[in-house]
Every structure is written in structure tokens, then in C-alpha cells.
Coordinates of C-alpha atoms and ligand atoms in Angstrom, one line a residue:
X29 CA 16.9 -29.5 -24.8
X30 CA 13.9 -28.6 -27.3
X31 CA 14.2 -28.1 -30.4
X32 CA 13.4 -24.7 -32.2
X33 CA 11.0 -26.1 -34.1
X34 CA 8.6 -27.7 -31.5
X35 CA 9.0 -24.9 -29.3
X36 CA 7.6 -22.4 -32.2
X37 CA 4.9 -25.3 -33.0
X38 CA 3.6 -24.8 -29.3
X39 CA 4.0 -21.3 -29.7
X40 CA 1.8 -21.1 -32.7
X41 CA -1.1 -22.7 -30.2
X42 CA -1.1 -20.1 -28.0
X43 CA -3.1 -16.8 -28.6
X44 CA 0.0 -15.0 -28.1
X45 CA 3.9 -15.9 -29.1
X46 CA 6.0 -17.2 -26.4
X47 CA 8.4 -14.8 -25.4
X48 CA 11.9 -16.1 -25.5
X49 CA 15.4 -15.0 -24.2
X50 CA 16.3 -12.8 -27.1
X51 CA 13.0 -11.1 -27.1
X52 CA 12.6 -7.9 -26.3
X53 CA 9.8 -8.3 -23.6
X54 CA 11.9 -11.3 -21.7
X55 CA 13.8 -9.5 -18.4
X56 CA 10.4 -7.0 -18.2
X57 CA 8.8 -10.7 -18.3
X58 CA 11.0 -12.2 -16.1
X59 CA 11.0 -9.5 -13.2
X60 CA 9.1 -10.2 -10.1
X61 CA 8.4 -8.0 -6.8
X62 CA 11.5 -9.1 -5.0
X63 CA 15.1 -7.4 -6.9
X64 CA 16.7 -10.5 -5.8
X65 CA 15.2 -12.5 -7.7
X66 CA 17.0 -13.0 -10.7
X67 CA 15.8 -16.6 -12.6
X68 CA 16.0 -17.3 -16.8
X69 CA 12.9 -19.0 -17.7
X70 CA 13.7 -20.8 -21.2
X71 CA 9.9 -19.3 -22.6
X72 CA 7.3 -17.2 -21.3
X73 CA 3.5 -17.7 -21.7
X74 CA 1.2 -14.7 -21.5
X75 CA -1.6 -16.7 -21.5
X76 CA -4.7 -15.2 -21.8
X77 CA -7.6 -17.9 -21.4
X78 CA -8.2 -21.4 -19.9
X79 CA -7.3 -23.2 -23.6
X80 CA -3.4 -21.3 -23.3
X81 CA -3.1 -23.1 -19.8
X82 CA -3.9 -26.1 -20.8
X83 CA -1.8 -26.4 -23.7
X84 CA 1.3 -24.8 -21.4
X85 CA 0.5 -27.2 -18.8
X86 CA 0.0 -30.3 -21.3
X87 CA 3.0 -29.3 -23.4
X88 CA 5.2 -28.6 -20.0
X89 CA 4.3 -32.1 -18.9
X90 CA 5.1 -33.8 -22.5
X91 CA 8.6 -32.4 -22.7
X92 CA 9.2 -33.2 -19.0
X93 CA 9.6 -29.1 -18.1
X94 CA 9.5 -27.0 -14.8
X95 CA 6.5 -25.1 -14.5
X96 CA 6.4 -21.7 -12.8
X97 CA 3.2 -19.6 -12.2
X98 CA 3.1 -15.9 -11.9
X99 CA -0.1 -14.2 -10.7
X100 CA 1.0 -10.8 -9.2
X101 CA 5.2 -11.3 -8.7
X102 CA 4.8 -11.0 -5.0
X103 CA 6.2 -13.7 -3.6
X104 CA 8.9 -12.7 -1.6
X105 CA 11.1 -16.5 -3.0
X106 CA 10.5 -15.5 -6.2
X107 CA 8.5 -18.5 -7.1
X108 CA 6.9 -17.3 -10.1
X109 CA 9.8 -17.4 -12.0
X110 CA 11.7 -20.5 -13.0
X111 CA 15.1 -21.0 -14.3
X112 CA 14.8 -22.9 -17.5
X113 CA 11.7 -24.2 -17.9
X114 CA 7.8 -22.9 -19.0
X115 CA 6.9 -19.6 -16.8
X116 CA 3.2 -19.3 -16.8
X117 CA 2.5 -15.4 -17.0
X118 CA -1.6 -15.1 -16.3
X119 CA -0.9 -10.5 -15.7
X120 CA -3.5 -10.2 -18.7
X121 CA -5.9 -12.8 -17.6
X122 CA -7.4 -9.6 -15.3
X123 CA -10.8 -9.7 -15.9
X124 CA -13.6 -9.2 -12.4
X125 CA -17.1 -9.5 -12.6
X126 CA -19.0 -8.2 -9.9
X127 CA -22.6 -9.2 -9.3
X128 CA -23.9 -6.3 -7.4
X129 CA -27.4 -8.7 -6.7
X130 CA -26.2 -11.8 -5.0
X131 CA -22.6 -9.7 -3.4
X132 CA -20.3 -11.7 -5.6
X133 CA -17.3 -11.3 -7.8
X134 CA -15.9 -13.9 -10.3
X135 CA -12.0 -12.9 -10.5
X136 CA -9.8 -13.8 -13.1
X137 CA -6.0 -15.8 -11.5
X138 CA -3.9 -12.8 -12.8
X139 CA -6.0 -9.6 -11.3
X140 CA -4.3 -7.8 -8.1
X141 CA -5.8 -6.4 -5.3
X142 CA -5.9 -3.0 -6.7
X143 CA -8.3 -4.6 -9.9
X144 CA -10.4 -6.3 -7.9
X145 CA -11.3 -3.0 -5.4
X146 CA -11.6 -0.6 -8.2
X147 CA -14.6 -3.3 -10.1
X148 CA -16.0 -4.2 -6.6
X149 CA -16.2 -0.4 -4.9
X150 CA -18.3 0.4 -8.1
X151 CA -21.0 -1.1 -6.1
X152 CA -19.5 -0.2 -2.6
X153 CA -18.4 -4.0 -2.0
X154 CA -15.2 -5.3 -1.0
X155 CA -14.2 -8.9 0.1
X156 CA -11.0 -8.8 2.7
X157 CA -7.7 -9.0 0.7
X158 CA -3.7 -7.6 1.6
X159 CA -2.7 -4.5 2.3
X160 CA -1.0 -3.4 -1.4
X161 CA -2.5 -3.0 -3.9
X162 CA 0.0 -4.6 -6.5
X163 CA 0.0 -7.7 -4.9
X164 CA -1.6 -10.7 -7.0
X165 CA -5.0 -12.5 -6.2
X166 CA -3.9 -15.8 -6.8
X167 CA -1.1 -16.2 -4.4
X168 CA -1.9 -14.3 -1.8
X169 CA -5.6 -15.8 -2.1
X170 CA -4.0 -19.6 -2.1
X171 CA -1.7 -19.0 0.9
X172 CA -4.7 -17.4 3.4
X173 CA -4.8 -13.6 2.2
X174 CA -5.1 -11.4 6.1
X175 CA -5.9 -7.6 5.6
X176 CA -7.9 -5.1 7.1
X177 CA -11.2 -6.7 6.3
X178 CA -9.9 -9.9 8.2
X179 CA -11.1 -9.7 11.6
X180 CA -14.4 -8.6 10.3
X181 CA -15.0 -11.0 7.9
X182 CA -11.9 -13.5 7.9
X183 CA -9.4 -14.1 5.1
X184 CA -9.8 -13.8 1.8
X185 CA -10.4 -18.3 1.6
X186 CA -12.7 -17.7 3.8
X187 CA -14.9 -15.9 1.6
X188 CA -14.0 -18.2 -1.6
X189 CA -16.9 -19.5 -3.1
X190 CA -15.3 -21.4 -5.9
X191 CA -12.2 -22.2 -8.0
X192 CA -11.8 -22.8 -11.7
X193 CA -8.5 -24.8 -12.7
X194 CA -6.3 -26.9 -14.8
X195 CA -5.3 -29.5 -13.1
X196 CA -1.4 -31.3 -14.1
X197 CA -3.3 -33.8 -16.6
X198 CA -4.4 -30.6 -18.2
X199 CA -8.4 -31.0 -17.4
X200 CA -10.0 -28.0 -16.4
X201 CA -11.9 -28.3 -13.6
X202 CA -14.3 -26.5 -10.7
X203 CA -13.7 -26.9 -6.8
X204 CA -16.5 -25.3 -4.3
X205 CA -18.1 -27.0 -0.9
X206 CA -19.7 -29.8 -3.4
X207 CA -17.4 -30.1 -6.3
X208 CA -14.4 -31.6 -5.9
X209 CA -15.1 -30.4 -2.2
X210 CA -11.5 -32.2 -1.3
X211 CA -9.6 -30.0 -3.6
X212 CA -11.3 -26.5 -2.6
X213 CA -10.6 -27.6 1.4
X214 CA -6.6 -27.7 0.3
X215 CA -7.0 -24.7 -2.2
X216 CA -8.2 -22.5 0.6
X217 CA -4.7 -22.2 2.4
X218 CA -2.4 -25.1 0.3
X219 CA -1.0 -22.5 -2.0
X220 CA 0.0 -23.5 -5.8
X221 CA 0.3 -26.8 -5.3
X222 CA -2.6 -28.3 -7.1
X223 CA -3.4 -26.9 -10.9
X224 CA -3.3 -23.6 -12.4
X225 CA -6.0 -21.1 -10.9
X226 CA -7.8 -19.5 -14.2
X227 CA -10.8 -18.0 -11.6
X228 CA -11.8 -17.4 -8.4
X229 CA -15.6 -16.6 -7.0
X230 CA -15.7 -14.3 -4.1
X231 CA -18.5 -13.3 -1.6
X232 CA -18.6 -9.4 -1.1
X233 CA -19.4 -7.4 1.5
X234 CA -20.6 -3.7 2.2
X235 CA -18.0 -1.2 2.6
X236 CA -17.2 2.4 2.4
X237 CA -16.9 4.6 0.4
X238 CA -15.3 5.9 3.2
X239 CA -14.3 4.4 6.3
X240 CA -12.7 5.7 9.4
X241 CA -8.6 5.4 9.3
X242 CA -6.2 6.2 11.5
X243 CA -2.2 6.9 11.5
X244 CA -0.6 7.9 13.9
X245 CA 3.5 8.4 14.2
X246 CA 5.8 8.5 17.3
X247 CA 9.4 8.6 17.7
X248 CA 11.0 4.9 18.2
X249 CA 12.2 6.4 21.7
X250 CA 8.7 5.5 22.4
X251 CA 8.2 2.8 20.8
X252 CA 7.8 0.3 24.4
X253 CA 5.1 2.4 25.7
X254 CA 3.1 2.8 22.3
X255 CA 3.6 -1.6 22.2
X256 CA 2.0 -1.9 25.0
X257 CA -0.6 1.1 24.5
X258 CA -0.9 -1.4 20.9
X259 CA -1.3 -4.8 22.8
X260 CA -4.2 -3.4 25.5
X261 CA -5.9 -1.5 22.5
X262 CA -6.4 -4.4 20.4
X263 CA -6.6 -7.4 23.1
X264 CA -10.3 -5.0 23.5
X265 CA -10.6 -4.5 20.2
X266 CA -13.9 -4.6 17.9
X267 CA -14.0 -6.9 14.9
X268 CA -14.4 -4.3 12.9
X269 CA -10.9 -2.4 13.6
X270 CA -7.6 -3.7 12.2
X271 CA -4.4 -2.3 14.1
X272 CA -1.3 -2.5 12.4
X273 CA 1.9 -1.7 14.7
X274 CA 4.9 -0.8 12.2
X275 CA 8.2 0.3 12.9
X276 CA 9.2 2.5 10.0
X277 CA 11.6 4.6 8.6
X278 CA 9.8 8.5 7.9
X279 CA 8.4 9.1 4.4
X280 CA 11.0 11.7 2.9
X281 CA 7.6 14.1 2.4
X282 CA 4.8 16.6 3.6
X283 CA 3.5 16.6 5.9
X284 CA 6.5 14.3 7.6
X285 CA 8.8 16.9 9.8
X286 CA 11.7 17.8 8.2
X287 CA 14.0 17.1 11.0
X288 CA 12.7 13.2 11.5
X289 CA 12.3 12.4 7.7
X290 CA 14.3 9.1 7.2
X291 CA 14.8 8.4 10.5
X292 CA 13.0 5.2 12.7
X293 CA 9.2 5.6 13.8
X294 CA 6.5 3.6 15.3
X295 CA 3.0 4.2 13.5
X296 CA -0.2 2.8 14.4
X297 CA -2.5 2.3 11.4
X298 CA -6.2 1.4 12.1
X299 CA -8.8 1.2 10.2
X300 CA -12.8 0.3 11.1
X301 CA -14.7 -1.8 8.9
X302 CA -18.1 0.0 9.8
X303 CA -19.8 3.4 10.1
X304 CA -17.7 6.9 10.6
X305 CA -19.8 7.4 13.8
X306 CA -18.9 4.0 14.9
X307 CA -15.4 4.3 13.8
X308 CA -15.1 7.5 15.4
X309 CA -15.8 6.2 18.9
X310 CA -13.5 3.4 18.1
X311 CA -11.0 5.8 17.5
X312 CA -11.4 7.7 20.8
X313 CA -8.3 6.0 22.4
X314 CA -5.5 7.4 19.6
X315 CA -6.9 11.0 20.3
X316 CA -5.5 10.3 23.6
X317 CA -2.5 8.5 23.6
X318 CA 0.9 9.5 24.0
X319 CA 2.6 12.4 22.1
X320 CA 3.1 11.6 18.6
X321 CA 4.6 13.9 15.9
X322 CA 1.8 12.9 13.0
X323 CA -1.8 12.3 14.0
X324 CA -4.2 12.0 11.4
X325 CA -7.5 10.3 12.0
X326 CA -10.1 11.0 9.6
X327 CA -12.4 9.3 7.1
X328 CA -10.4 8.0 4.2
X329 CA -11.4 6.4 0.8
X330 CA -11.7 2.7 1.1
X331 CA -9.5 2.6 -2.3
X332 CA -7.0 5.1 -1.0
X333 CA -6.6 3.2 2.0
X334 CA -6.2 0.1 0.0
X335 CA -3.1 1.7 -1.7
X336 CA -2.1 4.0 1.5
X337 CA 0.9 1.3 1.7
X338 CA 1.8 1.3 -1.9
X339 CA 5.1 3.2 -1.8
X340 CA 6.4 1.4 0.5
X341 CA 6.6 -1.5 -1.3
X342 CA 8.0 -0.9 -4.8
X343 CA 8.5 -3.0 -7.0
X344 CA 12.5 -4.3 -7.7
X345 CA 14.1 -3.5 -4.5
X346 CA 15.8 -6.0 -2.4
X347 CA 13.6 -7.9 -0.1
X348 CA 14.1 -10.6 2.6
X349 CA 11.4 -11.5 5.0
X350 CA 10.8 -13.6 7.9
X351 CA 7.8 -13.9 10.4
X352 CA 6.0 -15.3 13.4
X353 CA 3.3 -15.9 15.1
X354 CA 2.1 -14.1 18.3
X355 CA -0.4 -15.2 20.5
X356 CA 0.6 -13.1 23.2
X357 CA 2.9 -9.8 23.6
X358 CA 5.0 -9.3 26.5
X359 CA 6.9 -7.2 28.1
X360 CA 9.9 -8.6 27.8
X361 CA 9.1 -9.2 23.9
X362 CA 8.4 -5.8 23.1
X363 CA 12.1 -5.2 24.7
X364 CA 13.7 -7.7 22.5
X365 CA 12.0 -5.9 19.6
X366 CA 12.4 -2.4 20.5
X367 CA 15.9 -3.0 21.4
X368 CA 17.1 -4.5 18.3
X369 CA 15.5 -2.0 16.0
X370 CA 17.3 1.1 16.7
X371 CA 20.0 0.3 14.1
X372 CA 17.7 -0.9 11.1
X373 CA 20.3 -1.4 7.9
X374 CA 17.3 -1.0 5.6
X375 CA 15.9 2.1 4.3
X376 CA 12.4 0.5 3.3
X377 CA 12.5 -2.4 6.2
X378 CA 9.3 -2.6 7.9
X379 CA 9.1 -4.6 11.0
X380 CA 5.2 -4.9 12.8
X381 CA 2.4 -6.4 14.0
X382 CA -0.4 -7.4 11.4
X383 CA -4.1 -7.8 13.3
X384 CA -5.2 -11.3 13.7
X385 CA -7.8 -12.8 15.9
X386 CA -12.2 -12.0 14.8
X387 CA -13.4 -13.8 12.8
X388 CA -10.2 -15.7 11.4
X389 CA -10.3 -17.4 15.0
X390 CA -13.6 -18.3 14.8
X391 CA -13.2 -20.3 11.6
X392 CA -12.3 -24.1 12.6
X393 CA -8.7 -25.5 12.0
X394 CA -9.6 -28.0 10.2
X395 CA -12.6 -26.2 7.6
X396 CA -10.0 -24.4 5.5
X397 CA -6.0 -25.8 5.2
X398 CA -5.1 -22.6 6.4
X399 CA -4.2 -23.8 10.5
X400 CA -3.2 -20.8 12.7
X401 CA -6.1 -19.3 13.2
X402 CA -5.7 -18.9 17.1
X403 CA -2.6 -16.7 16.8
X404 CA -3.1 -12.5 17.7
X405 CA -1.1 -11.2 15.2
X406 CA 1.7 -11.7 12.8
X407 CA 4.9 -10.2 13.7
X408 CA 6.3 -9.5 10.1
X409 CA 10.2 -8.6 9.4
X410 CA 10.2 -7.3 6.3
X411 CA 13.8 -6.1 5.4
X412 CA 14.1 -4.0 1.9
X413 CA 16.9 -2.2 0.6
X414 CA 18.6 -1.2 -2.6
X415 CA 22.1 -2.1 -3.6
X416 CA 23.1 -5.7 -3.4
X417 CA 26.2 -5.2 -1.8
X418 CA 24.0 -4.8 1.1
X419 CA 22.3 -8.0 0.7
X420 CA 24.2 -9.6 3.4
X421 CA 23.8 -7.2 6.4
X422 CA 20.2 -6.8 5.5
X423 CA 19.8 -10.5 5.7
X424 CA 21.9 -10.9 9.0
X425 CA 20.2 -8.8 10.3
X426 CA 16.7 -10.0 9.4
X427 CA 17.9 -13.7 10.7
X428 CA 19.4 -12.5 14.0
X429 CA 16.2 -10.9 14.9
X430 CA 13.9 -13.7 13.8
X431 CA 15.9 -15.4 16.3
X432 CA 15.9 -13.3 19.1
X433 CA 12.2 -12.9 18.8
X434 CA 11.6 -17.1 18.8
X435 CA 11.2 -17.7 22.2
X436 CA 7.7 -15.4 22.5
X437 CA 6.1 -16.7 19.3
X438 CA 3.3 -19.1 19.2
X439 CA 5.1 -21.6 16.4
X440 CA 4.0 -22.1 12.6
X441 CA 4.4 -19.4 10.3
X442 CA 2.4 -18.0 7.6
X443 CA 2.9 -19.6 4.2
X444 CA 2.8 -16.6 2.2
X445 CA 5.8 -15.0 3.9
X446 CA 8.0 -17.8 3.6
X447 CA 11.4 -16.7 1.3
X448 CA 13.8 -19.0 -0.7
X449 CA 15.6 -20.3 2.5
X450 CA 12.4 -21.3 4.8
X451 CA 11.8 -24.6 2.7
X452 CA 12.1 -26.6 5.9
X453 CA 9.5 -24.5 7.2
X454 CA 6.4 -25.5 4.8
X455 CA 5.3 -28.3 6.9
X456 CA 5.3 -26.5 9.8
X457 CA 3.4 -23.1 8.0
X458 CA 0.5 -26.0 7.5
X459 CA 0.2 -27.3 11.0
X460 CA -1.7 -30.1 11.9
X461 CA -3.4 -29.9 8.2
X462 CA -0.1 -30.6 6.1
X463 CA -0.5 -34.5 6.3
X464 CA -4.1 -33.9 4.6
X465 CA -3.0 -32.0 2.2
X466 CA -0.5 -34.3 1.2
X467 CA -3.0 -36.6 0.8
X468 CA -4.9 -34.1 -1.7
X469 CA -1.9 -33.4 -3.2
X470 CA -1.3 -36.7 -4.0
X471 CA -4.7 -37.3 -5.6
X472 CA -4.3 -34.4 -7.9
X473 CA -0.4 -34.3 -8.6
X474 CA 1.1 -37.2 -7.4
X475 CA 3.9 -36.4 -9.9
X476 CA 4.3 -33.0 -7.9
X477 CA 4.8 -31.1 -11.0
X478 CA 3.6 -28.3 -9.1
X479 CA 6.9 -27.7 -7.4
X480 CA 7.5 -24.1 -7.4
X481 CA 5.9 -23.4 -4.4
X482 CA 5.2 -23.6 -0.9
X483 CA 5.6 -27.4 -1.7
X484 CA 3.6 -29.9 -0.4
X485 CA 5.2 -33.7 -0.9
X486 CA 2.5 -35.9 -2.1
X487 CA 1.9 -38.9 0.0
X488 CA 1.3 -42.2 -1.5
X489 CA -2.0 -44.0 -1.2
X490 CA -0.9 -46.6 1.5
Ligands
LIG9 C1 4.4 -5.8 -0.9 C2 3.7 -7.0 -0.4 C3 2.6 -6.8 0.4 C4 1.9 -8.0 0.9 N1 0.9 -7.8 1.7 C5 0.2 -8.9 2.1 C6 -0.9 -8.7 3.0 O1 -1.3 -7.6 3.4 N2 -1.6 -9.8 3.4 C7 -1.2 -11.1 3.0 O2 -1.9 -12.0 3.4 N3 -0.2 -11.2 2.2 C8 0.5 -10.2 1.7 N4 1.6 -10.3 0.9 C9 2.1 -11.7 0.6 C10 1.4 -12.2 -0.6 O3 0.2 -12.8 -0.2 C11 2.2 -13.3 -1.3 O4 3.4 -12.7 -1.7 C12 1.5 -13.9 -2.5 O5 2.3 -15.0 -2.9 C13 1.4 -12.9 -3.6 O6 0.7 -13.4 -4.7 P1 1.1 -13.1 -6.2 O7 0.0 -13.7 -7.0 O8 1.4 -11.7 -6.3 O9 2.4 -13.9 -6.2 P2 3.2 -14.7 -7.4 O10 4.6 -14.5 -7.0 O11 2.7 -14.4 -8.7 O12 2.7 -16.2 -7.0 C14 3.1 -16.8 -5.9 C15 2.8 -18.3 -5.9 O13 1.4 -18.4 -5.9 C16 1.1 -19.5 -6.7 N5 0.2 -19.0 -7.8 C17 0.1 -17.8 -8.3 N6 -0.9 -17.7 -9.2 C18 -1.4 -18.9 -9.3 C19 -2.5 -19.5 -10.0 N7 -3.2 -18.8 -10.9 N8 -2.7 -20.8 -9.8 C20 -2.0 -21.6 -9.0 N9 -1.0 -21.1 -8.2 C21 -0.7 -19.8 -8.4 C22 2.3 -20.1 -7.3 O14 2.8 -21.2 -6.5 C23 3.3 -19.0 -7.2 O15 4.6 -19.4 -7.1 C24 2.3 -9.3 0.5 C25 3.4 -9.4 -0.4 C26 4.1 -8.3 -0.9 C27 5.3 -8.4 -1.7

């Protein structure tokens, strides 16, 4: 237990007071993404440079504290948010600098997708990031970061150019392809484990205003034909198009029929990193295909398809995810799936197929510690709902068809999508680079008081 006065010492250090348990700001503090996350930090830091890390980080490590770090509050474990212990807040450390000359923007750890689109589409740039636009930055850049850009120009590591960080003895430090080249190899995939991000250096690329976007909605009672309409479509597919397969419940809106609002559908939603003419052509095949109830395929604002999936996902409702690889759909997969989905407990579950494949495949293994680069597409299970008492049918659920599905997955998962209860999954989610990065780990927190993470167990200098 600290004392009151050395915790409003430290608190006098910082450019802005701690907030504590009886202030007012603490549960707005404390809340993250994920409603079931509920976790009392003893003191909040809103830091808002590199000097406030460094004395939270110093000061954690002094008085023998847990350390949390919040970027965005996505993570679906909650693992921004610590009970006792120093949570690191970095939401007004925001800043992005594009350089419109050289296709670059220097990011600051706490900006979300959304911040970083808006500076960068000034100059009709983007670098490939996640699909909402809430979502932080910093962990979704640590764990891999796969959107719609991804099969054009990879994941968001691979279009890092550098890191600025605090490491656990407090030093702040740079990691690129020269400097501390070690470090930025585990940074690009190893997730939180090695300091506290204060910046990140992106490459850009050119894209939009506009691009071509499609969505189109079916019934679930077709869902196994538009599956395997979606595995042909994008085992031919360009680089530039990212297919997303989700089954969803109907938005409770225009221009949604009345009649199938709130009930199951299957939507594909494309997009093509490249010209409307291009895109349009690449399009061709969802003019045709099947009879769906919603078909809109049009030119869309790259920012307004960056936040297309916003609503979905709000923030505070109850979440529990699980997902898998694919390298290859089958029949008999698509079965399992459709089968199990036609009693969903969750009113905002979303179970799909992200896009993989492009040019994250044709990154090595070993370049980046992101390893599954070979798979075809993440099959995410995505369960959300509202009250708790319904945690543990939406969970059962959620398990039971993680289970069923095993048998047609490729093995690993994807870091970023682990929840509380996949801790026996981190190795595995790093493949054949996890016993490197316990080396790195080891060189730059051998004390692992990084731990609030996808955590990697240092390994001892032999
Ligand atoms: C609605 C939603 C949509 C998503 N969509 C996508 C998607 O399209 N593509 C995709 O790849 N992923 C997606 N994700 C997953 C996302 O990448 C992870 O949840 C990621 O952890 C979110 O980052 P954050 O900064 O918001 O998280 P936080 O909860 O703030 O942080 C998560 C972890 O990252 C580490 N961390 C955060 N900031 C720092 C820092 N500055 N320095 C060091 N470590 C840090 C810490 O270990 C922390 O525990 C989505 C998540 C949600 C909830």
C-alpha cells in the first residue's frame, strides 16, 4: 500500500493530476470497449508526453506496481485496465503528422484509426489499419493490424517505419530496421510487451477520395450458396479488393426492409483499393450473384467507409470473441458454420470471414513477429450483447462454435483477438517466432513488468 503522500508527490510530476477512485473522471477513466470488463486501477495517468511515461513507468517500477496501458480500449480482455495498480491512459497523446512529400505520418500511441484517416486523407493518403474507426493505433498496430488496405499493401507493421518508446528502465528510446533493429522485429507483431509506445512512423499510400465499395445483403437461408459464391470470388481475387463475409443481424433502419430488420443475414462487403473504373469491373461478379434483398455498389468516401462498421461496435456492450485461421473453406465447413448460426443469442454478434492472403503472404515469416501470414482469411466470432445475465449463453455459444469449427482451421490465432480466457493460446498466436521473441523480451524486460498483455515469458540468456 502507498501512502497518500507519495502518491500526490508523483502526482504533482505529471502534467496532469492522477485521477483516483473518488474522483469524478475514475469509472469514465476506467471504461474500456468491452462492458465486461470491469477492473479498479488504484490511479490513472493521462499522460500527455514522453516525460509523464517515464516518470509513470519509473515510479510504477520503484513501488513494485502493475502497469496497464490503454491506447484505444479495444482489447476485447480488457487489458488496458488493471485492478490496483498504475493505468497508463495515453487517449490525449493524439497528435499525427502527416508529411504529404515523402508519404509519411508520425502518429502519436493514443490516436485511433479514425485520427489517423481524417489527418492522412487531407492529402488523399492512407496506410492499411482495422475496420473501426474507434479502435486504438497502438494495440491493434502491435498485434498485426489487417483491414481493407491489407492485401494491397499488407498490415499496418508492415508499413511501420519506426517506433519511439519507454522502455521498463524508463529510457526512451527509437526502434526502426537499424536502431535497435531487434526490438522493432518483435514490436511489429509482439504486442505490448516491450515498453510504452509514445510514436509510431507510418508509410502512406495513395487512396481515394473515393473508392469503389460494395454491400450486399442476403437472407441466411442462403447463406451456403453466397459461402461458396465468397470462397471462388476471392480465391481469384485482385490485391486490391478486400471481401469481408459477415453473418449479421439487420440494422433496425432505412433502407433495411421492414420485415427482415433484426433478423440473421449474410453480407458481403468489398472494397477496391484502386480506380472506380478498375473497381467497377472488379465488382462485376456481385451485380450478378444470387438474389439478395440490399445491393448497393457504388463509390463511397474512403472515411465513410472507414466508419461504415462503426455502429456495430459500440462502445460498453458485452463482448466475447474467438477466432481462427482458414486456409481453405470447404464444403463441409461452410455447413458447420451455416448450421450453427441460425439461432444467434446475440443481437450485435458478428460471425465472418476477414480477407487475408496479397501482400500479407508475401511478407516472410520470419521479417516481422507477426507468423501467419499464409492463412486466407480469419474466421472471427465476435459475440456482443447487452445484459449480463446473458453473458453465459453468449459465451457458450461462442465456445461451442469455436469448437465445432476446429477441425477446418489452419492452427495459430491472431493475437489481437485473443480474450481473458485464451492465455494458453499466446504462444501459439506467435508461431514459430514466439521463442525469438522471448529472447527480445528478455533483453528488454526480463523482469516482464509488461504483463498486461498478450504475454510473452522472457527467456533467460542460457
Ligand atoms: C470493434 C473492434 C474492431 C476491431 N477491428 C479490427 C480490425 O479490423 N483489424 C484488426 O487487426 N484488429 C481489429 N480489432 C482488434 C484490435 O486490433 C485490438 O483490440 C487492439 O488491441 C486494439 O488496440 P487499442 O489500442 O484500442 O487497445 P487497448 O485496449 O488500449 O490496448 C491493448 C493492448 O495493447 C498494448 N498497448 C496499447 N497501447 C500501447 C502503447 N502505447 N505501448 C505499448 N503497448 C500498448 C497493451 O498491451 C494493451 O493491453 C478490433 C477491435 C475492436 C474492439
Amino acid at each position: 500500500m502507498l501512502d497518500q503522500i507519495t502518491i500526490q508527490e508523483f502526482s504533482q510530476t505529471l502534467s496532469q493530476p492522477l485521477i483516483m477512485p473518488f474522483d469524478s473522471g475514475y469509472d469514465e477513466g476506467r471504461s474500456v470497449w468491452n462492458g465486461m470488463v470491469d477492473k479498479r486501477p488504484a490511479m490513472i495517468a493521462k499522460c500527455t508526453n514522453a516525460d509523464d511515461i517515464k516518470k509513470c513507468v519509473n515510479f510504477a517500477r520503484t513501488h513494485d506496481l502493475i502497469v496497464s496501458i490503454k491506447g484505444g480500449g479495444h482489447n476485447v480482455a480488457g487489458r488496458a485496465v488493471c485492478d490496483g495498480g498504475l493505468m497508463i491512459d495515453l487517449s490525449q497523446m493524439n497528435a499525427v503528422i502527416v508529411d504529404p512529400i515523402e508519404r509519411t505520418a508520425r502518429v502519436e500511441s493514443g490516436a485511433t484509426i479514425g485520427e489517423l484517416d481524417r489527418e492522412t486523407q487531407k492529402f488523399g493518403l492512407a496506410t492499411p489499419v482495422g475496420i473501426v474507426s474507434k479502435t486504438g493505433i497502438a494495440g491493434l498496430t502491435l498485434g498485426g493490424g489487417n483491414g481493407y488496405l491489407g492485401r494491397k499493401h499488407g498490415l499496418t507493421i508492415d508499413n511501420l517505419l519506426s517506433v519511439e518508446l519507454v522502455t521498463a528502465k524508463g529510457d526512451l528510446i527509437s526502434a526502426n530496421e537499424t536502431e535497435n533493429a531487434d526490438l522493432f522485429w518483435a514490436l511489429r507483431g509482439g504486442g505490448g510487451n516491450f515498453g510504452v509506445v509514445t510514436s509510431f512512423e507510418f508509410k502512406l499510400h495513395e487512396i481515394g477520395p473515393e473508392i469503389m465499395t460494395a454491400k450486399v445483403f442476403y437472407p441466411i437461408e442462403d447463406a451456403k450458396q453466397v459461402l461458396a459464391f465468397y470462397r471462388e470470388f476471392t480465391l481469384n481475387a485482385a490485391d486490391e479488393l478486400a471481401i469481408y463475409a459477415l453473418i449479421v443481424s439487420v440494422p433496425p433502419a432505412d433502407p433495411f426492409p421492414e420485415s427482415l430488420q433484426g433478423k440473421t443475414a449474410i453480407v458481403l462487403l468489398v472494397s477496391y483499393a484502386g480506380s472506380l473504373d478498375d473497381g467497377k469491373r472488379a465488382l462485376e461478379p456481385l451485380e450478378k450473384f444470387g438474389n439478395p434483398f440490399l445491393r448497393v455498389i457504388m463509390p463511397t468516401s474512403f472515411i465513410e467507409l472507414q466508419t461504415s462498421f462503426d455502429k456495430s461496435a459500440p462502445h460498453g456492450i458485452r463482448n466475447y470473441w474467438k477466432a481462427h485461421y482458414i486456409d481453405h473453406l470447404s464444403d463441409e465447413a461452410i455447413d458447420v458454420l451455416v448450421n450453427y448460426t441460425h439461432d444467434i443469442p446475440g443481437p450485435l454478434t458478428v460471425i465472418g470471414f476477414e480477407p487475408f492472403g496479397g501482400a500479407i503472404t508475401r511478407v516472410e515469416e520470419s521479417a516481422t513477429a507477426f507468423p501467419q501470414r499464409n492463412a486466407s482469411y480469419i474466421l472471427g466470432l465476435f459475440s456482443g450483447w447487452i445484459e449480463s445475465e446473458d453473458d453465459e449463453k453468449n459465451i457458450n455459444w461462442t465456445r461451442e462454435l469455436y469448437n465445432k469449427m476446429t477441425p477446418f482451421t489452419s492452427g495459430g490465432t491472431y493475437s489481437n483477438y485473443l480474450d481473458n480466457d485464451d492465455s494458453a493460446k499466446v504462444s501459439s498466436s506467435f508461431g514459430s517466432n514466439y521463442s525469438r521473441l522471448q529472447e527480445v523480451k528478455n533483453k528488454y524486460d526480463p523482469k516482464n513488468f509488461f504483463r498486461l498483455n498478450q504475454n510473452i515469458i522472457p527467456k533467460p540468456d542460457l
